[in-house]
mmCIF file of C-alpha atoms in Angstrom:
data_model
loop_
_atom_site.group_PDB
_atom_site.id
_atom_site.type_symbol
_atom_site.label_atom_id
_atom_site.label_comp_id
_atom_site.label_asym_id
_atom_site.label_seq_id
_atom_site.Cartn_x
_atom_site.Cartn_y
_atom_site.Cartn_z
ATOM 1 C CA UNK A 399 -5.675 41.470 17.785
ATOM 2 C CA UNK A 400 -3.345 38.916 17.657
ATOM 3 C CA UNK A 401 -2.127 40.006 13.724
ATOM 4 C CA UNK A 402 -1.571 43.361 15.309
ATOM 5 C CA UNK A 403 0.317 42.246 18.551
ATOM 6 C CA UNK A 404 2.319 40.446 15.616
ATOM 7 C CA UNK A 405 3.082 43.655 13.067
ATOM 8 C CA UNK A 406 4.168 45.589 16.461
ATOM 9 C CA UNK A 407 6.217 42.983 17.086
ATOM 10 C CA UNK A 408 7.866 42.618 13.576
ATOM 11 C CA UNK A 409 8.049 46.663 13.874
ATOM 12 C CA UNK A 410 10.460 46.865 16.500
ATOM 13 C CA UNK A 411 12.783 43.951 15.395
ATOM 14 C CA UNK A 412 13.149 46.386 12.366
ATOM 15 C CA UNK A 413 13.645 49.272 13.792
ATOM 16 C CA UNK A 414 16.250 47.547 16.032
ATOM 17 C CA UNK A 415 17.852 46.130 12.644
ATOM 18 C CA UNK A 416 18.324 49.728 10.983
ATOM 19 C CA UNK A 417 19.963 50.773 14.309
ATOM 20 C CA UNK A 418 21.958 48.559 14.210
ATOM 21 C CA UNK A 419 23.376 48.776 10.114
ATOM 22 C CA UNK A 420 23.354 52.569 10.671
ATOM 23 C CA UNK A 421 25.841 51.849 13.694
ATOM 24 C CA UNK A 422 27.640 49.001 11.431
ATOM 25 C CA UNK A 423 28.115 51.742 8.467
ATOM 26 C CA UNK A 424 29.809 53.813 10.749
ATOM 27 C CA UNK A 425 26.989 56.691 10.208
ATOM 28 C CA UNK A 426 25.565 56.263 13.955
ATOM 29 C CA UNK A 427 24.906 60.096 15.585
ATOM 30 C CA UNK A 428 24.135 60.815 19.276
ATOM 31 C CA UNK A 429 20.551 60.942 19.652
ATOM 32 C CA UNK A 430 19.732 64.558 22.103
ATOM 33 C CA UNK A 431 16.585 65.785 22.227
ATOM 34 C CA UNK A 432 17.080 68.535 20.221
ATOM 35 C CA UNK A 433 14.527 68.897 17.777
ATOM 36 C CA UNK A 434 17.363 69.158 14.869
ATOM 37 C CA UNK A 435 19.151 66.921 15.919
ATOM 38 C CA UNK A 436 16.300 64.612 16.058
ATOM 39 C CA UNK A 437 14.769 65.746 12.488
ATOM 40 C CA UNK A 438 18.580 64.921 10.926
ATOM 41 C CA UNK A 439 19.942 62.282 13.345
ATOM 42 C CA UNK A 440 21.086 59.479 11.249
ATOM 43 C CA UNK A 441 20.486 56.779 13.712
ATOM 44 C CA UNK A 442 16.904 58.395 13.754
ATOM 45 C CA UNK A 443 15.898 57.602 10.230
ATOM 46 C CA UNK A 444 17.153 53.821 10.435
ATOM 47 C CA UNK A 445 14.853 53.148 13.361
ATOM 48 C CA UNK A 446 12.184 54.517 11.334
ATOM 49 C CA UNK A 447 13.128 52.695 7.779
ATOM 50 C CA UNK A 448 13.513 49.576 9.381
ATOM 51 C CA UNK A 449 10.301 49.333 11.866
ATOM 52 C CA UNK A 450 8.310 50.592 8.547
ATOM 53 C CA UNK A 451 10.040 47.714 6.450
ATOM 54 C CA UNK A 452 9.474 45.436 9.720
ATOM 55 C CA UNK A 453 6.006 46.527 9.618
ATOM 56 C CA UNK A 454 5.445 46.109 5.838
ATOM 57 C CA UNK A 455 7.331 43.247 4.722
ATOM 58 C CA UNK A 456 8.632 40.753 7.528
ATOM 59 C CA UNK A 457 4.759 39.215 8.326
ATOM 60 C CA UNK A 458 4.998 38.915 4.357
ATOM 61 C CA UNK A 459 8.100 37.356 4.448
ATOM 62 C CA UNK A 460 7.458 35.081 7.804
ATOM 63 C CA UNK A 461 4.418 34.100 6.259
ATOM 64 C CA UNK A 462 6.197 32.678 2.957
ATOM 65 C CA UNK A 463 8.717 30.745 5.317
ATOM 66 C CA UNK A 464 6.124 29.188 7.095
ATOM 67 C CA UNK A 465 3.814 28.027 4.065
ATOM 68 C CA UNK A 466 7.118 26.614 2.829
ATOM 69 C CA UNK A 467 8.086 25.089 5.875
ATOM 70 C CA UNK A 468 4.804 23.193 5.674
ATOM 71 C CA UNK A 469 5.140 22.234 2.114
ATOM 72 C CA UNK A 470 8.181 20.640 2.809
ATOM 73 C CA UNK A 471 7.250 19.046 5.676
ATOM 74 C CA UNK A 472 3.894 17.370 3.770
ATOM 75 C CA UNK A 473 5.688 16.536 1.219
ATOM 76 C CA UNK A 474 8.311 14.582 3.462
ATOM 77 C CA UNK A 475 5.687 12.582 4.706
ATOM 78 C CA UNK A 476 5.160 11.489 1.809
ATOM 79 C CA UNK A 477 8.965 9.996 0.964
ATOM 80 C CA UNK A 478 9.860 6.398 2.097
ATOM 81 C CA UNK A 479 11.954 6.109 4.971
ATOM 82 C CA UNK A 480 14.346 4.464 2.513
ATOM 83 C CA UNK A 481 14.788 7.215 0.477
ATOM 84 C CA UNK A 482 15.652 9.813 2.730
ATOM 85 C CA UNK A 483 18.175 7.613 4.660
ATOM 86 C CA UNK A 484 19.925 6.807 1.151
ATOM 87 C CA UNK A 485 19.892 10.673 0.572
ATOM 88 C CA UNK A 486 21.517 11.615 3.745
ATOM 89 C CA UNK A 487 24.272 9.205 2.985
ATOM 90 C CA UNK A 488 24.152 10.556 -0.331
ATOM 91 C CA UNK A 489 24.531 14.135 1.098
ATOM 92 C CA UNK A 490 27.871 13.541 4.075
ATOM 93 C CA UNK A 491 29.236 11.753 0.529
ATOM 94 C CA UNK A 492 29.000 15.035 -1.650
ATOM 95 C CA UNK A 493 29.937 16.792 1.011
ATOM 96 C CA UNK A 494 33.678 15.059 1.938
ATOM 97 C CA UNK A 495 34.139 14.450 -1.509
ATOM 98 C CA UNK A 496 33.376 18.553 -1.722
ATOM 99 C CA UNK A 497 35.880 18.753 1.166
ATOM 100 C CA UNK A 498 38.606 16.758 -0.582
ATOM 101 C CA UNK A 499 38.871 18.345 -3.879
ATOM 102 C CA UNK A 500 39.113 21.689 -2.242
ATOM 103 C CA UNK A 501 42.189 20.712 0.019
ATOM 104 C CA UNK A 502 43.660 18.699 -2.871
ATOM 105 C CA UNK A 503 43.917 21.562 -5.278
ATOM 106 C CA UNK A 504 43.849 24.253 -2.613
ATOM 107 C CA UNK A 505 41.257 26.197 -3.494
ATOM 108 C CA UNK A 506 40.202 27.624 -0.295
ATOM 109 C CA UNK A 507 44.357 29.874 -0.745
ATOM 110 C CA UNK A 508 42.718 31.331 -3.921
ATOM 111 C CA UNK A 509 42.157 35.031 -3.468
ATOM 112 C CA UNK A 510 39.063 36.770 -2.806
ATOM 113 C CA UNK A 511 37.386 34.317 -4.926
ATOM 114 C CA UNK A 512 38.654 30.761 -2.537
ATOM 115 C CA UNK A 513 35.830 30.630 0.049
ATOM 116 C CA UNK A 514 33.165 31.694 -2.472
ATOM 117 C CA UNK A 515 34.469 28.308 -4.755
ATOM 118 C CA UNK A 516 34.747 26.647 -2.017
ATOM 119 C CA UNK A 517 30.974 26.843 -0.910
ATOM 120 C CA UNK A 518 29.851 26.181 -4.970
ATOM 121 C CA UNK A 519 31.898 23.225 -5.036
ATOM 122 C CA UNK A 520 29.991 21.437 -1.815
ATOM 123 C CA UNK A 521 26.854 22.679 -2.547
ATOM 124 C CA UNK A 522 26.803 21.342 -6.025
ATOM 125 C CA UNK A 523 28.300 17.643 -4.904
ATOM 126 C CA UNK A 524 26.434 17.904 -1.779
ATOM 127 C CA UNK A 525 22.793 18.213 -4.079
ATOM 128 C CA UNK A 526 24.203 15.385 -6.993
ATOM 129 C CA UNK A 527 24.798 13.020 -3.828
ATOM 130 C CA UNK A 528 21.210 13.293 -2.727
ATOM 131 C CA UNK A 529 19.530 13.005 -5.470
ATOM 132 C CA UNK A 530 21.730 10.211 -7.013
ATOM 133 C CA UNK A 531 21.181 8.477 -3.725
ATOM 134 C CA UNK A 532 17.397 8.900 -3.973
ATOM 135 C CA UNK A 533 17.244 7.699 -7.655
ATOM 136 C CA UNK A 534 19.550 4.695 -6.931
ATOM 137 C CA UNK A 535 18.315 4.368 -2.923
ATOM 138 C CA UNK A 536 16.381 0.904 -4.565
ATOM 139 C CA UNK A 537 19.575 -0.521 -6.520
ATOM 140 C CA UNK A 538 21.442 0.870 -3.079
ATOM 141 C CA UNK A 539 19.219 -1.439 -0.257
ATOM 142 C CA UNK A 540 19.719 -4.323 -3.141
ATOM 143 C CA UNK A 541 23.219 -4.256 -3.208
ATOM 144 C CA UNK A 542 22.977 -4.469 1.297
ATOM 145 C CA UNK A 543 20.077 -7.185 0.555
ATOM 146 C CA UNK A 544 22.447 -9.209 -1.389
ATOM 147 C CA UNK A 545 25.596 -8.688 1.188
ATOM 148 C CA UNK A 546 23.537 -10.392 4.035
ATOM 149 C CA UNK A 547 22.089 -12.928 2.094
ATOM 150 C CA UNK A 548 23.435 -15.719 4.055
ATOM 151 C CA UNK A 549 21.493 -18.929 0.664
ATOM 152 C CA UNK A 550 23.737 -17.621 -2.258
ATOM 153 C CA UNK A 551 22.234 -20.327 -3.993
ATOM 154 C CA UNK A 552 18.642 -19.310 -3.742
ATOM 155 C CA UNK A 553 17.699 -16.133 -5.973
ATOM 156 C CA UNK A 554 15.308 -13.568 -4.517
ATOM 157 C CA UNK A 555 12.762 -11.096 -5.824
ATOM 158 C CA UNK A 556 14.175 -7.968 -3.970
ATOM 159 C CA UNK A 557 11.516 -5.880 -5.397
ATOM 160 C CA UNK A 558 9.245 -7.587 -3.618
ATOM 161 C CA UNK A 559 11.344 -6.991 -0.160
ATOM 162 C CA UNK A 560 11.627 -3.474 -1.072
ATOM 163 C CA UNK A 561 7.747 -2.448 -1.382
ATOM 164 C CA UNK A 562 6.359 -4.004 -4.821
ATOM 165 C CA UNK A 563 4.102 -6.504 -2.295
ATOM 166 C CA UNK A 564 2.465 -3.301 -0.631
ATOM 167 C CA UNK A 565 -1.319 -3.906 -2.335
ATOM 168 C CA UNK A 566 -3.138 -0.682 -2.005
ATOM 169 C CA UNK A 567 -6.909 -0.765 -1.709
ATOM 170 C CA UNK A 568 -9.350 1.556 -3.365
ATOM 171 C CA UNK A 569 -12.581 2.467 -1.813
ATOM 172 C CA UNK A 570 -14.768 0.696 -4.967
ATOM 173 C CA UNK A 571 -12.561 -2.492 -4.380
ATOM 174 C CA UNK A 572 -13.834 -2.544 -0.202
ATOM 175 C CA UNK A 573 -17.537 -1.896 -1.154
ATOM 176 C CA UNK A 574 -17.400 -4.419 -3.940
ATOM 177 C CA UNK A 575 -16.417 -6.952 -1.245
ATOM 178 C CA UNK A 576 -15.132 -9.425 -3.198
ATOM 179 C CA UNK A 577 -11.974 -8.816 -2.226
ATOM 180 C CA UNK A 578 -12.454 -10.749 0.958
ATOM 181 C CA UNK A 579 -12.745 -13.319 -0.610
ATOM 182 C CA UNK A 580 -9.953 -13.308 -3.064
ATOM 183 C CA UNK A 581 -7.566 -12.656 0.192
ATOM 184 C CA UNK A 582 -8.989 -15.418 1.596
ATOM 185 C CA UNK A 583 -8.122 -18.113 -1.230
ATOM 186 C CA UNK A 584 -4.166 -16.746 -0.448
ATOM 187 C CA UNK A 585 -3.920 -15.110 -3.979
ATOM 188 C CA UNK A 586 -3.380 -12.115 -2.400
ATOM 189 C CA UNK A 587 0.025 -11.966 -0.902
ATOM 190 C CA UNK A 588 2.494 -9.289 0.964
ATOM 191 C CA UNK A 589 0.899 -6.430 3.052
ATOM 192 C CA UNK A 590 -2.765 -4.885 2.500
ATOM 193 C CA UNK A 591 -2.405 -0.594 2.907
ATOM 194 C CA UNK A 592 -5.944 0.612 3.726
ATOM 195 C CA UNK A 593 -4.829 4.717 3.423
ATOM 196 C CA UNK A 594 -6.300 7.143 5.855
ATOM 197 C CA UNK A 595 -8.006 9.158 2.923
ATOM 198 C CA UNK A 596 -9.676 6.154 1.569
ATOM 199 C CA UNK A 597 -11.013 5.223 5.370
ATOM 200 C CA UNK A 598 -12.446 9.019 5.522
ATOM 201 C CA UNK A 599 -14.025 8.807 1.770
ATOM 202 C CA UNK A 600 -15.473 5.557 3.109
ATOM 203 C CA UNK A 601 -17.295 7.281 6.042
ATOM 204 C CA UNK A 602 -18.467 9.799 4.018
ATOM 205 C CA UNK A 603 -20.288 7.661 2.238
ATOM 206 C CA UNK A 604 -21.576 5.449 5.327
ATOM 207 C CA UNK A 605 -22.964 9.106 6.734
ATOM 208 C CA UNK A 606 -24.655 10.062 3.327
ATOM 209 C CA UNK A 607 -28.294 10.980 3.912
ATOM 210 C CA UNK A 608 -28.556 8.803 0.435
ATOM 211 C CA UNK A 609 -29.985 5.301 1.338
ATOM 212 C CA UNK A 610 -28.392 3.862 -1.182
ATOM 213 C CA UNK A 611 -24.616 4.874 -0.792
ATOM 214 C CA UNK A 612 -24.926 4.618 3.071
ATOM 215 C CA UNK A 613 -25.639 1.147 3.010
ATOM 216 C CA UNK A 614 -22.786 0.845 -0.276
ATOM 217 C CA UNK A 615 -20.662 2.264 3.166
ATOM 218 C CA UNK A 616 -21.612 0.351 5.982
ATOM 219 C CA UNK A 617 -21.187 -2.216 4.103
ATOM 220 C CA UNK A 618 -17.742 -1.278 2.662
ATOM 221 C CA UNK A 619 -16.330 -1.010 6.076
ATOM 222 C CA UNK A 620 -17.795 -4.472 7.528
ATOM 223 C CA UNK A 621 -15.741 -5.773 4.485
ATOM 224 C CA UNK A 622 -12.693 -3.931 6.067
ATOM 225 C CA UNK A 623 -13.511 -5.392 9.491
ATOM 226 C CA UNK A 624 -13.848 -8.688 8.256
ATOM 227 C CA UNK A 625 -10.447 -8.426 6.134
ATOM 228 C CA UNK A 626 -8.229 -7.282 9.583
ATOM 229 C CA UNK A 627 -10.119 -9.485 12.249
ATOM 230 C CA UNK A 628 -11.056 -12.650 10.428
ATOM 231 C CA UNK A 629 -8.432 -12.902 7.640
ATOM 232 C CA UNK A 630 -4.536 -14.089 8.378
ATOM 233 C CA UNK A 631 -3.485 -11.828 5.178
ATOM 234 C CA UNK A 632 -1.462 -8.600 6.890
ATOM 235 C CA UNK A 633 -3.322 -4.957 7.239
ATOM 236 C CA UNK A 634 -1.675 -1.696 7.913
ATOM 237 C CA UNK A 635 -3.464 2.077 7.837
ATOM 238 C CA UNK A 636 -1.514 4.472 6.040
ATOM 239 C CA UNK A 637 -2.059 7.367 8.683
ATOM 240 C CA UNK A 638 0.134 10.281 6.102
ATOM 241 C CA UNK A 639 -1.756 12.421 3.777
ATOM 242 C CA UNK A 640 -0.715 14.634 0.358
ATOM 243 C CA UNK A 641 -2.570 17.820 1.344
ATOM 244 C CA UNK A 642 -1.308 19.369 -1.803
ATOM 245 C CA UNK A 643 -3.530 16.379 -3.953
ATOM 246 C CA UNK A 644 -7.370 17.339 -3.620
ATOM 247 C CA UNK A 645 -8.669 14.129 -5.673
ATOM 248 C CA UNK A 646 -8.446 10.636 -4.010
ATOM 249 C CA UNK A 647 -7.828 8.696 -7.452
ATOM 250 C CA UNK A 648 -4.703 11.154 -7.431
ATOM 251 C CA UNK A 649 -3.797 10.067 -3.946
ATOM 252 C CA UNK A 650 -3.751 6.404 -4.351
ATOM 253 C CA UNK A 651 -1.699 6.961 -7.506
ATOM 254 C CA UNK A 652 0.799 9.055 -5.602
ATOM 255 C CA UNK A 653 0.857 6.813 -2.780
ATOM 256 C CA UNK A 654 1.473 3.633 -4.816
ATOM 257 C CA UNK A 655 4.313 5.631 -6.144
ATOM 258 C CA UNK A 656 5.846 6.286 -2.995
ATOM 259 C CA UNK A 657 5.500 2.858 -1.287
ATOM 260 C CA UNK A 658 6.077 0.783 -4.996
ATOM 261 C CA UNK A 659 2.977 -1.007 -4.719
ATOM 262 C CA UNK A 660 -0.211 -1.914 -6.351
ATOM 263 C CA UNK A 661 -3.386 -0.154 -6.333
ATOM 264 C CA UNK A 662 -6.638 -2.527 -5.865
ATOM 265 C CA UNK A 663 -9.539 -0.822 -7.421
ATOM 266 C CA UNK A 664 -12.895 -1.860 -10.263
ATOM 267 C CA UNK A 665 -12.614 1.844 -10.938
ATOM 268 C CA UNK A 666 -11.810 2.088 -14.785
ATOM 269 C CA UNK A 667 -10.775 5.408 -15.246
ATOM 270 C CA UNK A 668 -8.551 5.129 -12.098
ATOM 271 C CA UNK A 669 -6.815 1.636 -13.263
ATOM 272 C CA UNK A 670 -6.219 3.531 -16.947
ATOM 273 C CA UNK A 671 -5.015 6.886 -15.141
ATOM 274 C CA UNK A 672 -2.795 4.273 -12.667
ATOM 275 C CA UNK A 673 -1.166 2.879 -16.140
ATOM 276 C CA UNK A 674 -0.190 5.947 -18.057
ATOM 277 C CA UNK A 675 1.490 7.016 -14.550
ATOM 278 C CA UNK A 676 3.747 3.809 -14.577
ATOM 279 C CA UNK A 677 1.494 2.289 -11.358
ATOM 280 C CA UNK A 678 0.614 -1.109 -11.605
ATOM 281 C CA UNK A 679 -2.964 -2.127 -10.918
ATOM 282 C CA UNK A 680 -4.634 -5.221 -9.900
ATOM 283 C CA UNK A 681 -8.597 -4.947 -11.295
ATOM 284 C CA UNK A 682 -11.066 -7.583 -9.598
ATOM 285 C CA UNK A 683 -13.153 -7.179 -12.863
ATOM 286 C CA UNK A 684 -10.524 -8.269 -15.224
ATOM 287 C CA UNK A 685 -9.317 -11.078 -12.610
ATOM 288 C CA UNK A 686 -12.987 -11.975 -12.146
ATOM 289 C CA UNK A 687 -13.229 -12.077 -16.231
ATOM 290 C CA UNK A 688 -10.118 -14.049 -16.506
ATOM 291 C CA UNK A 689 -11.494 -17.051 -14.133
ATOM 292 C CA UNK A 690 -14.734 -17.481 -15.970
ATOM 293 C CA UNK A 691 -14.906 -20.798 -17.441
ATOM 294 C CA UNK A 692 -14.740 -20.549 -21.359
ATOM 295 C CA UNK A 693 -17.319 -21.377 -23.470
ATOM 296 C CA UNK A 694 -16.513 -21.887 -27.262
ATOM 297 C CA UNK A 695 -19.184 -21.550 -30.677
ATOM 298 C CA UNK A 696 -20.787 -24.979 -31.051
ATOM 299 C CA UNK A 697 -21.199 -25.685 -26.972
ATOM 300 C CA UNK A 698 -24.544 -26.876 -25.656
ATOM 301 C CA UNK A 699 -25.560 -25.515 -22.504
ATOM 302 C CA UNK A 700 -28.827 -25.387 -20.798
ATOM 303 C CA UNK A 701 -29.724 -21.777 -19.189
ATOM 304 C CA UNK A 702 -33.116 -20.010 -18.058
ATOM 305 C CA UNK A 703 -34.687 -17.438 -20.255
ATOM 306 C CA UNK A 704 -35.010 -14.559 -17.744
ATOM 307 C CA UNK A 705 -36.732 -11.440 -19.592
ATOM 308 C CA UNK A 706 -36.848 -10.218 -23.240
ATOM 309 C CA UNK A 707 -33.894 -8.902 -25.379
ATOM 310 C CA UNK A 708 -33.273 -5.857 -26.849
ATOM 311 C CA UNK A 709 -34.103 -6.899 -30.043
ATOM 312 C CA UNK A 710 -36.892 -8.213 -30.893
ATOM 313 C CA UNK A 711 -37.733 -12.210 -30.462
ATOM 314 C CA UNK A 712 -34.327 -12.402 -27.895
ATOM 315 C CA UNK A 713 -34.561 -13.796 -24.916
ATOM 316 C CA UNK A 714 -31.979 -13.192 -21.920
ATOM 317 C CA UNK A 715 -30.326 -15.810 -19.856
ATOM 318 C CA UNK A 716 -27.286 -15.828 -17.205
ATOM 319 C CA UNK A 717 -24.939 -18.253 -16.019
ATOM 320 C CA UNK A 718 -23.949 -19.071 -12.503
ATOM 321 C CA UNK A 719 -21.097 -16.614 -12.989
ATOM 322 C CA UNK A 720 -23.148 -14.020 -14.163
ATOM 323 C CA UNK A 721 -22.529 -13.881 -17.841
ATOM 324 C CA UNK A 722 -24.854 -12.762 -20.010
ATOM 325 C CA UNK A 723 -26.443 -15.125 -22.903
ATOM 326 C CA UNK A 724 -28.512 -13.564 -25.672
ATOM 327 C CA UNK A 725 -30.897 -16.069 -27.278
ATOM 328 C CA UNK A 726 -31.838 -15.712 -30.798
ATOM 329 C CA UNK A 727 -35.789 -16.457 -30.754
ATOM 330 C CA UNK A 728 -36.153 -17.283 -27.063
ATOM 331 C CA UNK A 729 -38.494 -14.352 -25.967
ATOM 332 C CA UNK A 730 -41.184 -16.830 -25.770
ATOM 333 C CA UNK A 731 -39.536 -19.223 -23.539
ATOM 334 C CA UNK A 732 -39.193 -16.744 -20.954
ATOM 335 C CA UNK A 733 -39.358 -18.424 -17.435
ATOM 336 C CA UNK A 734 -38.591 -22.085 -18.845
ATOM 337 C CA UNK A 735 -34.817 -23.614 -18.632
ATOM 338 C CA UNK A 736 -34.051 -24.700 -22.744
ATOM 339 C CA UNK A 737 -31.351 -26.625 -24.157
ATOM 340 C CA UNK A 738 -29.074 -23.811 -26.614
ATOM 341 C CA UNK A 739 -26.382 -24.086 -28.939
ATOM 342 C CA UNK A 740 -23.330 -21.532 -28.793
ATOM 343 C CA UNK A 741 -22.888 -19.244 -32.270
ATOM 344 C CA UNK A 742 -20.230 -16.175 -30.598
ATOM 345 C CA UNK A 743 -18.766 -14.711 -28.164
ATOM 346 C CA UNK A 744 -18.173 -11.256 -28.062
ATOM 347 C CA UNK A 745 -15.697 -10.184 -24.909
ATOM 348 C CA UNK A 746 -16.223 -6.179 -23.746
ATOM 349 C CA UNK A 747 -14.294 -3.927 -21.682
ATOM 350 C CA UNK A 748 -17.459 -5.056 -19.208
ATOM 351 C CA UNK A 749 -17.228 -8.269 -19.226
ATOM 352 C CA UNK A 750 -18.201 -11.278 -21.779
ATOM 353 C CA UNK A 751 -21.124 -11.773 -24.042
ATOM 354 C CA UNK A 752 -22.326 -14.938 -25.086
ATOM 355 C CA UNK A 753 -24.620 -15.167 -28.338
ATOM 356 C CA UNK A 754 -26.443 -18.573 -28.795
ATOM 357 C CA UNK A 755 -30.009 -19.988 -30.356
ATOM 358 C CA UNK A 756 -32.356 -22.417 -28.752
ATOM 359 C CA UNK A 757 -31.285 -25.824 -29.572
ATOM 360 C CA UNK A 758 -33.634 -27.741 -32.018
ATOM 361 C CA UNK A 759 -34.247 -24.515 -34.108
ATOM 362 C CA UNK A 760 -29.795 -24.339 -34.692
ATOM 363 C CA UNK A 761 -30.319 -28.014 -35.481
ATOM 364 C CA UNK A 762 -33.419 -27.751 -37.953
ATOM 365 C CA UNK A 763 -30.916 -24.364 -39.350
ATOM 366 C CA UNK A 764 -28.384 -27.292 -39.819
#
């Protein structure tokens, strides 16, 4: 009902809009009701060419505004505040500068052709000063960063001011949980973004009628709870969306774009999608990898046999860290705690290996 109220609506604005070019054309007639008249009345046929055009192609045409409207709007959202203050500045500059080279060679006296010049001219210097301003809106806030720096003697990290401490967290970073922890030994600095999309993800999963993931999500957001009301580090919820991006790896990527942050995550393929975009990525895995003590061929060590190896006769043991430790010949000290000797190391994109035979049978080897 309402799409027709609509079309009659658009009908009439064009049949009011062919009145009104016949009448600017100079064809306009006076409409009698003389059937003639009414059959070859100029005036006649551009009421009925434009409400048929109204009819047909302005909901089309409103319809395309709108969607674009939208677009542009979403996609606004999306720009820093920085950004689209250093492009407005970027645009009044185009536009007197525009304004000056007209008057100074007087093109706006040039013949037929002056105005039409004269509208090129700012529109093209009115687009280079917006998006030079954009592109160079960092270098731009640096430059007023520097001006008001009051300690010319001490040199500052502006990146960091500008949005390179904005640490974005992924949704298999909160469940993990150990990122609690890391924030609380202060190695995480500058300002935690927990996006909106990532918060909704996260209830999905706390409402899935799996047991498994549901608890994976309840326990995902008492992480969150515990890193805003426990935690002095500083949390913010990114409330804008991309409605245009579908995929939530794509978000985070986009959104660590727009504020020049860091994306938190132990998802591989998102850190190695994150790095052939140019986003930098802080992975607890490798961080946790990079703090395990080091163990070197030729250590001693004493460790627990735990189960049987893949091969046969190995044994499997862990360190307190977690580490793995294959023992040559230790499937039948399963359950007892032996004394082994380190003979390699072999360090995965999962973590690190650690190869090693009990201790009196390297020795007797020896």
């Amino acid at each position: 009902m309402l799409n027709k109220f609509w079309r009659l609506v658009f009908a009439t604005v064009g049949g009011v809009l062919g009145y009104q070019i016949v009448d600017y054309l100079g064809l306009s007639e006076e409409i009698t009701l003389d059937l003639y008249n009414l059959v070859t009345n100029n005036n006649i046929y551009g009421i009925i060419v434009g409400a048929l055009l109204g009819f047909i192609l302005l909901p089309y045409i409103v319809e395309k505004i709108v969607k674009f409207i939208v677009k542009f709007e979403n996609n606004l959202e999306g720009v820093p505040g920085k950004d689209i203050i250093a492009g407005i500045c970027g645009l009044i500059v185009g536009l007197l500068l525009g304004v000056l080279i007209v008057i100074a060679f007087s093109i706006q006296s040039i013949p037929t052709f002056g105005l039409w010049i004269q509208i090129a001219i700012n529109l093209i210097l009115g687009y280079l000063g917006w998006n030079l301003a954009v592109n160079k809106s960092k270098e731009l806030f640096n430059i007023l960063i520097q001006a008001n720096k009051k300690d010319n003697s001490i040199e500052v990290d502006n990146s960091e001011v500008l949005g390179a401490s904005y640490k974005i967290l992924d949704t298999s970073a909160i469940i993990d949980g150990r990122i609690a922890d890391i924030c609380q030994t202060d190695f995480i600095e500058g300002v935690m973004i927990i996006p909106k999309f990532v918060l909704e993800e996260l209830q999905h999963i706390a409402d899935s009628p799996d047991l498994l993931k549901r608890n994976r999500g309840r326990r995902g957001l008492d992480i969150l709870k515990k890193i805003q009301k426990e935690l002095e580090i500083t949390v913010e919820i990114y409330e804008q969306d991309f409605h245009d991006i579908d995929e939530v790896d794509s978000k985070l990527v986009k959104l660590a774009k727009v504020l020049n942050g860091k994306v938190i995550t132990n998802d591989y393929n998102l850190n190695k999608v994150a790095e052939l975009q140019g986003v930098s990525v802080l992975n607890i895995n490798q961080l946790a990898n990079a703090v395990k003590p080091v163990v070197l061929p030729g250590e001693e060590m004493e460790v627990k046999i735990i189960k049987d190896g893949k091969e046969p006769g190995q044994g499997i043991g862990y360190l307190d860290d977690g580490t793995m430790i294959v023992v040559d010949h230790g499937k039948d000290y399963i359950g007892d705690n032996i004394d082994i000797l380190v003979t390699s190391i072999l360090q995965t994109s999962a973590g690190r290996m650690i190869f090693a035979k009990p201790k009196f049978l390297a020795r007797q080897a020896l």
